[in-house]
Amino acid sequence: MRRLILKAGLAAALLAAGGLAARAEGPIVIKFSHVTTADTPKGKGADRFAELAAKYTDGRVKVEVYPNSTLYKDKEEVEALQLGAVQMLAPSLAKFGPLGVKEFEVFDLPYILPDKAALRRVTDGEVGRKLLGKLDAHGIHGLAYWDNGFKIMSDNRPLRDVADFRGQKFRIQSSKVLEAQFKALGALPQVLAFSDVYQALQTGVVDGSENTPSNMYTQKHYEVQKYATLSDHGYIGYAVIVNKAFWDGLPADVRGGLERAVSEATLYADGAAQKDNDDALAAMKASGRTEFIALTPEQKAAWQKALEPVTAEMSSRIGKDTIESFRKAAAGATN
Ligand code: LMR
């Protein structure tokens, strides 16, 4: 069924690509599919991009935003983009491994980013540009990075010491680094689409999950998780991507207008991210459904020690050079 849908999408996309110039009577349509709700940093960025795209192309482009996995789930949306059934996405940086761009998993290494300033030094600089450039060989063009935030760890058991993870089943995104992370903690990771997490937590398919407060709140995971540890052990952000053939086929002035729209939407999404996460955390605390746990410095040091081997273990997958240049950029040593 899904293949059929994708094939139908492909046919439509080919027609659309061939007909771009011919459809002078109507706007160029960009379908922007994503998996979070509209009231998240990504949802807000996508909606703002849609407004600005119309503005800066004088209505020649119409962006249709499909939030909350209404059109495609995680894996399907990347396939749909490559086939041209949708033109634009903003997947989490942890979801590019299955596409063959393993280097993005550097963002998933535990504790590699101490704060947002370090993140910006990576994404705004040469390292960030090079990583986006790796997508072109896969029929995808990277336009920007959008922010979400640092992760918390939720479970039905309080997670304070490394031993608390033993035998617990955790949902992960499709990243080998995240798989290694949970294995290093003695837990059992399982890849699930974002849209399936609530039900998996509710029915006990998995015991816990890691995500940003904004995602945990807007997907209602806090309703089915007794505890969450404020661990900031990793980062979730996005690459805003387009189908390359579609993008290259746009009239230059239209592309210019869209580039301007992307850069303004990026500032908007990044500006919303911290507040969204702070507000989500406050709302979940106020709900009383989940108990939030702060780690002592000793507990945090024990998590860091347990997770340290993950980087060495993953270095042949991600590339030693990528990890090294990422670290240097994050530290401000190069840019
Ligand atoms: C996930 O856990 O799958 C999230 O990263 C989804 C998203 O796009 O924020």
XYZ file of C-alpha atoms and ligand atoms in Angstrom:
344
model
C 0.000 0.000 0.000
C 2.740 2.399 1.026
C 4.685 1.556 -2.133
C 1.593 2.290 -4.148
C 1.217 5.646 -2.481
C 4.869 6.410 -3.092
C 4.593 5.347 -6.726
C 1.564 7.546 -7.177
C 3.527 10.330 -5.537
C 6.450 9.734 -7.866
C 4.234 9.927 -10.921
C 2.728 13.150 -9.615
C 6.159 14.544 -8.862
C 7.506 13.735 -12.311
C 4.518 15.408 -13.846
C 5.014 18.369 -11.561
C 8.728 18.640 -12.340
C 8.092 18.464 -16.073
C 5.258 20.882 -15.778
C 6.890 23.562 -13.596
C 7.328 25.983 -16.461
C 4.079 24.994 -18.130
C 1.966 25.652 -15.031
C 2.177 29.370 -15.407
C -1.445 29.661 -14.343
C -0.981 28.264 -10.817
C 1.544 28.599 -7.994
C 4.412 26.144 -7.540
C 3.375 23.883 -4.667
C 5.875 22.766 -2.013
C 4.621 19.989 0.220
C 6.441 20.247 3.553
C 5.871 17.135 5.640
C 6.998 16.788 9.242
C 6.347 14.682 12.321
C 5.953 17.111 15.231
C 2.887 19.151 16.113
C 2.438 22.710 14.815
C 3.184 24.171 18.276
C 6.796 22.964 18.403
C 9.973 24.738 17.251
C 9.887 22.778 13.976
C 6.153 23.262 13.472
C 6.510 26.994 14.034
C 9.485 27.194 11.678
C 7.604 25.339 8.941
C 4.530 27.566 9.249
C 6.641 30.715 9.248
C 8.531 29.470 6.181
C 5.194 28.931 4.402
C 4.145 32.546 5.074
C 7.507 33.992 4.069
C 7.767 31.838 0.945
C 4.498 33.297 -0.343
C 5.672 36.796 0.568
C 9.143 36.640 -0.978
C 7.993 34.961 -4.190
C 4.971 37.248 -4.652
C 2.641 34.292 -4.342
C 4.405 32.207 -6.984
C 5.048 29.508 -4.370
C 2.456 27.930 -2.128
C 3.826 25.869 0.765
C 1.477 23.224 2.153
C 2.609 22.129 5.614
C 1.594 18.635 6.824
C 2.512 18.378 10.549
C 2.392 15.552 13.100
C 3.025 12.642 10.670
C -0.311 13.302 8.937
C 1.261 12.588 5.556
C 4.274 10.362 6.283
C 6.081 8.835 9.267
C 9.851 9.095 9.862
C 11.258 6.623 7.354
C 8.551 7.082 4.754
C 8.970 10.837 4.613
C 12.618 10.559 3.531
C 11.649 8.028 0.842
C 8.824 10.314 -0.266
C 11.249 13.237 -0.539
C 13.687 11.256 -2.666
C 10.854 10.144 -4.927
C 9.546 13.692 -5.175
C 6.164 12.958 -3.588
C 6.955 15.788 -1.141
C 9.466 18.562 -1.743
C 10.577 19.571 1.738
C 11.208 18.050 5.183
C 13.059 18.813 8.399
C 13.999 15.414 9.866
C 15.883 15.103 13.106
C 19.653 14.842 12.591
C 19.403 11.350 14.117
C 17.451 10.041 11.126
C 19.968 10.314 8.283
C 21.864 7.048 8.915
C 19.429 4.825 6.982
C 19.856 7.185 4.020
C 23.582 6.437 4.051
C 24.717 9.751 5.547
C 26.139 8.332 8.762
C 28.201 11.424 9.569
C 25.125 13.239 10.891
C 25.106 10.824 13.813
C 28.000 12.833 15.241
C 25.276 15.132 16.658
C 23.964 12.142 18.676
C 27.202 11.394 20.519
C 26.515 11.678 24.253
C 27.563 15.015 25.779
C 29.338 16.179 22.601
C 27.580 19.558 22.742
C 27.876 21.358 26.083
C 25.472 24.156 25.118
C 23.711 25.995 22.286
C 26.674 28.296 21.686
C 28.820 25.254 20.851
C 26.048 23.937 18.597
C 25.919 27.231 16.672
C 29.673 27.196 16.157
C 29.226 23.836 14.441
C 26.074 24.486 12.429
C 26.933 28.032 11.341
C 30.458 27.124 10.292
C 32.402 24.999 7.839
C 31.641 21.706 9.624
C 27.895 22.303 9.422
C 28.122 23.286 5.738
C 30.202 20.221 4.862
C 27.739 17.894 6.565
C 24.779 19.374 4.678
C 26.797 19.051 1.447
C 26.940 15.279 1.911
C 23.224 15.064 1.170
C 23.537 16.187 -2.461
C 24.840 12.794 -3.590
C 21.553 11.325 -2.345
C 19.258 13.563 -4.389
C 18.691 15.844 -1.397
C 19.810 19.417 -0.839
C 20.339 20.751 2.688
C 19.206 24.326 3.305
C 19.571 24.972 7.026
C 19.721 23.620 10.545
C 16.811 24.216 12.882
C 17.045 23.927 16.605
C 15.078 21.937 19.127
C 17.052 21.294 22.308
C 18.722 19.019 24.786
C 17.188 15.683 25.722
C 15.669 14.370 28.916
C 15.342 10.670 29.688
C 11.893 9.371 30.615
C 10.905 5.987 32.038
C 8.456 4.310 34.390
C 11.338 3.726 36.753
C 13.365 6.582 38.297
C 16.689 6.868 36.445
C 19.404 8.176 38.731
C 22.218 5.659 38.651
C 23.519 3.859 35.581
C 22.302 0.575 37.112
C 18.710 1.871 36.883
C 18.842 1.442 33.079
C 19.559 -2.260 33.226
C 17.044 -4.265 31.195
C 14.809 -1.269 30.458
C 13.448 -1.043 26.902
C 13.898 2.350 25.272
C 12.496 3.759 22.076
C 15.182 5.306 19.890
C 15.360 7.180 16.608
C 17.069 5.335 13.754
C 20.624 6.200 14.821
C 23.332 3.632 15.540
C 24.873 6.061 18.014
C 21.666 6.114 20.032
C 21.568 2.329 19.892
C 25.135 2.205 21.252
C 24.269 4.805 23.885
C 21.496 2.696 25.409
C 23.514 -0.506 25.166
C 26.346 1.202 27.045
C 23.838 1.918 29.817
C 22.726 -1.721 29.914
C 19.332 -0.963 28.336
C 17.544 -2.435 25.307
C 17.032 0.069 22.480
C 14.299 -0.290 19.872
C 13.803 1.905 16.790
C 10.254 3.243 16.501
C 8.700 6.016 14.447
C 8.017 9.184 16.424
C 4.271 8.865 15.848
C 4.256 5.378 17.417
C 5.997 6.312 20.657
C 2.961 7.305 22.734
C 1.230 3.992 22.122
C 4.418 2.013 22.652
C 4.893 3.682 26.040
C 1.246 3.274 26.963
C 1.117 -0.424 26.146
C 4.532 -1.263 27.593
C 6.177 -2.161 24.271
C 8.941 0.073 25.613
C 9.527 1.362 29.149
C 11.074 4.686 28.298
C 12.222 7.191 25.758
C 14.529 10.170 25.308
C 13.394 13.445 23.810
C 13.234 17.180 24.295
C 10.673 18.560 26.766
C 8.805 20.142 23.832
C 8.405 16.799 22.047
C 7.592 14.939 25.246
C 4.871 17.454 26.069
C 3.275 17.919 22.635
C 3.180 14.135 22.003
C 1.735 13.642 25.511
C 4.449 11.154 26.516
C 4.338 12.632 30.016
C 0.864 11.127 30.443
C 2.365 7.649 30.210
C 5.770 8.126 31.878
C 6.145 8.207 35.657
C 9.628 9.755 35.756
C 11.930 11.910 33.682
C 15.563 12.726 34.394
C 16.843 16.170 33.409
C 20.037 14.771 31.974
C 20.828 16.978 28.940
C 22.878 14.018 27.687
C 22.316 14.742 24.010
C 20.829 17.084 21.471
C 17.918 17.032 18.997
C 17.910 19.380 16.022
C 16.927 19.262 12.363
C 18.256 19.572 8.841
C 15.848 21.435 6.563
C 16.053 19.593 3.259
C 14.544 19.692 -0.229
C 14.382 17.356 -3.189
C 17.452 18.433 -5.159
C 16.015 17.997 -8.663
C 12.978 20.048 -7.676
C 15.143 22.751 -6.096
C 17.583 22.966 -9.001
C 14.650 23.162 -11.434
C 13.134 26.261 -9.816
C 13.516 29.637 -11.548
C 16.523 31.420 -9.982
C 14.481 34.334 -8.614
C 11.999 31.972 -6.963
C 14.861 30.014 -5.395
C 16.345 33.269 -4.114
C 13.035 34.205 -2.492
C 12.805 30.800 -0.872
C 16.369 31.024 0.441
C 15.486 34.314 2.098
C 12.347 32.726 3.558
C 14.386 29.798 4.932
C 16.943 32.024 6.613
C 14.279 34.147 8.318
C 12.275 31.063 9.324
C 15.494 29.603 10.775
C 15.960 32.604 13.069
C 12.320 32.336 14.078
C 12.423 28.575 14.809
C 15.712 28.866 16.708
C 14.329 31.790 18.690
C 11.233 29.772 19.650
C 13.100 26.618 20.643
C 14.388 27.488 24.111
C 11.134 29.059 25.256
C 9.082 26.141 23.889
C 11.209 23.674 25.823
C 11.131 25.758 29.020
C 7.350 26.180 28.764
C 6.818 22.478 28.034
C 8.875 21.473 31.061
C 6.948 23.877 33.296
C 3.603 22.564 31.976
C 4.605 18.931 32.538
C 5.801 19.718 36.061
C 2.519 21.515 36.773
C 0.507 18.535 35.504
C 1.932 16.319 38.249
C 1.815 13.303 35.913
C 5.595 12.861 35.700
C 8.132 13.318 38.482
C 11.230 15.181 37.278
C 14.603 14.140 38.605
C 17.757 16.278 38.774
C 21.050 14.383 38.853
C 23.655 15.051 41.516
C 27.119 15.948 40.135
C 28.296 12.422 41.096
C 25.406 10.757 39.257
C 26.011 12.921 36.188
C 29.708 12.011 36.238
C 28.772 8.310 36.399
C 26.469 8.672 33.338
C 29.258 10.448 31.474
C 31.761 7.746 32.363
C 29.410 4.958 31.271
C 28.749 6.724 27.962
C 32.340 7.667 27.198
C 33.141 4.478 25.213
C 30.322 5.234 22.738
C 32.425 7.787 20.859
C 35.333 5.390 20.279
C 32.913 2.620 19.361
C 31.206 4.786 16.756
C 34.289 6.481 15.347
C 34.720 4.114 12.406
C 31.055 4.606 11.486
C 31.000 8.399 11.730
C 34.650 8.981 10.815
C 37.417 10.062 13.171
C 37.986 13.256 11.174
C 34.328 14.232 11.372
C 34.293 13.745 15.137
C 37.546 15.638 15.531
C 36.512 18.617 13.394
C 33.089 18.682 15.058
C 34.697 18.802 18.498
C 37.114 21.541 17.454
C 34.339 23.632 15.947
C 32.153 23.139 19.027
C 35.036 24.284 21.234
C 35.600 27.301 18.995
C 39.059 26.095 17.954
C 38.207 26.258 14.222
C 35.226 27.397 12.274
C 11.960 11.932 17.443
O 12.132 11.549 18.581
O 11.710 11.169 16.508
C 12.032 13.429 17.253
O 13.317 13.815 17.059
C 11.049 13.910 16.256
C 11.305 15.326 15.815
O 11.253 15.537 14.617
O 11.543 16.182 16.672
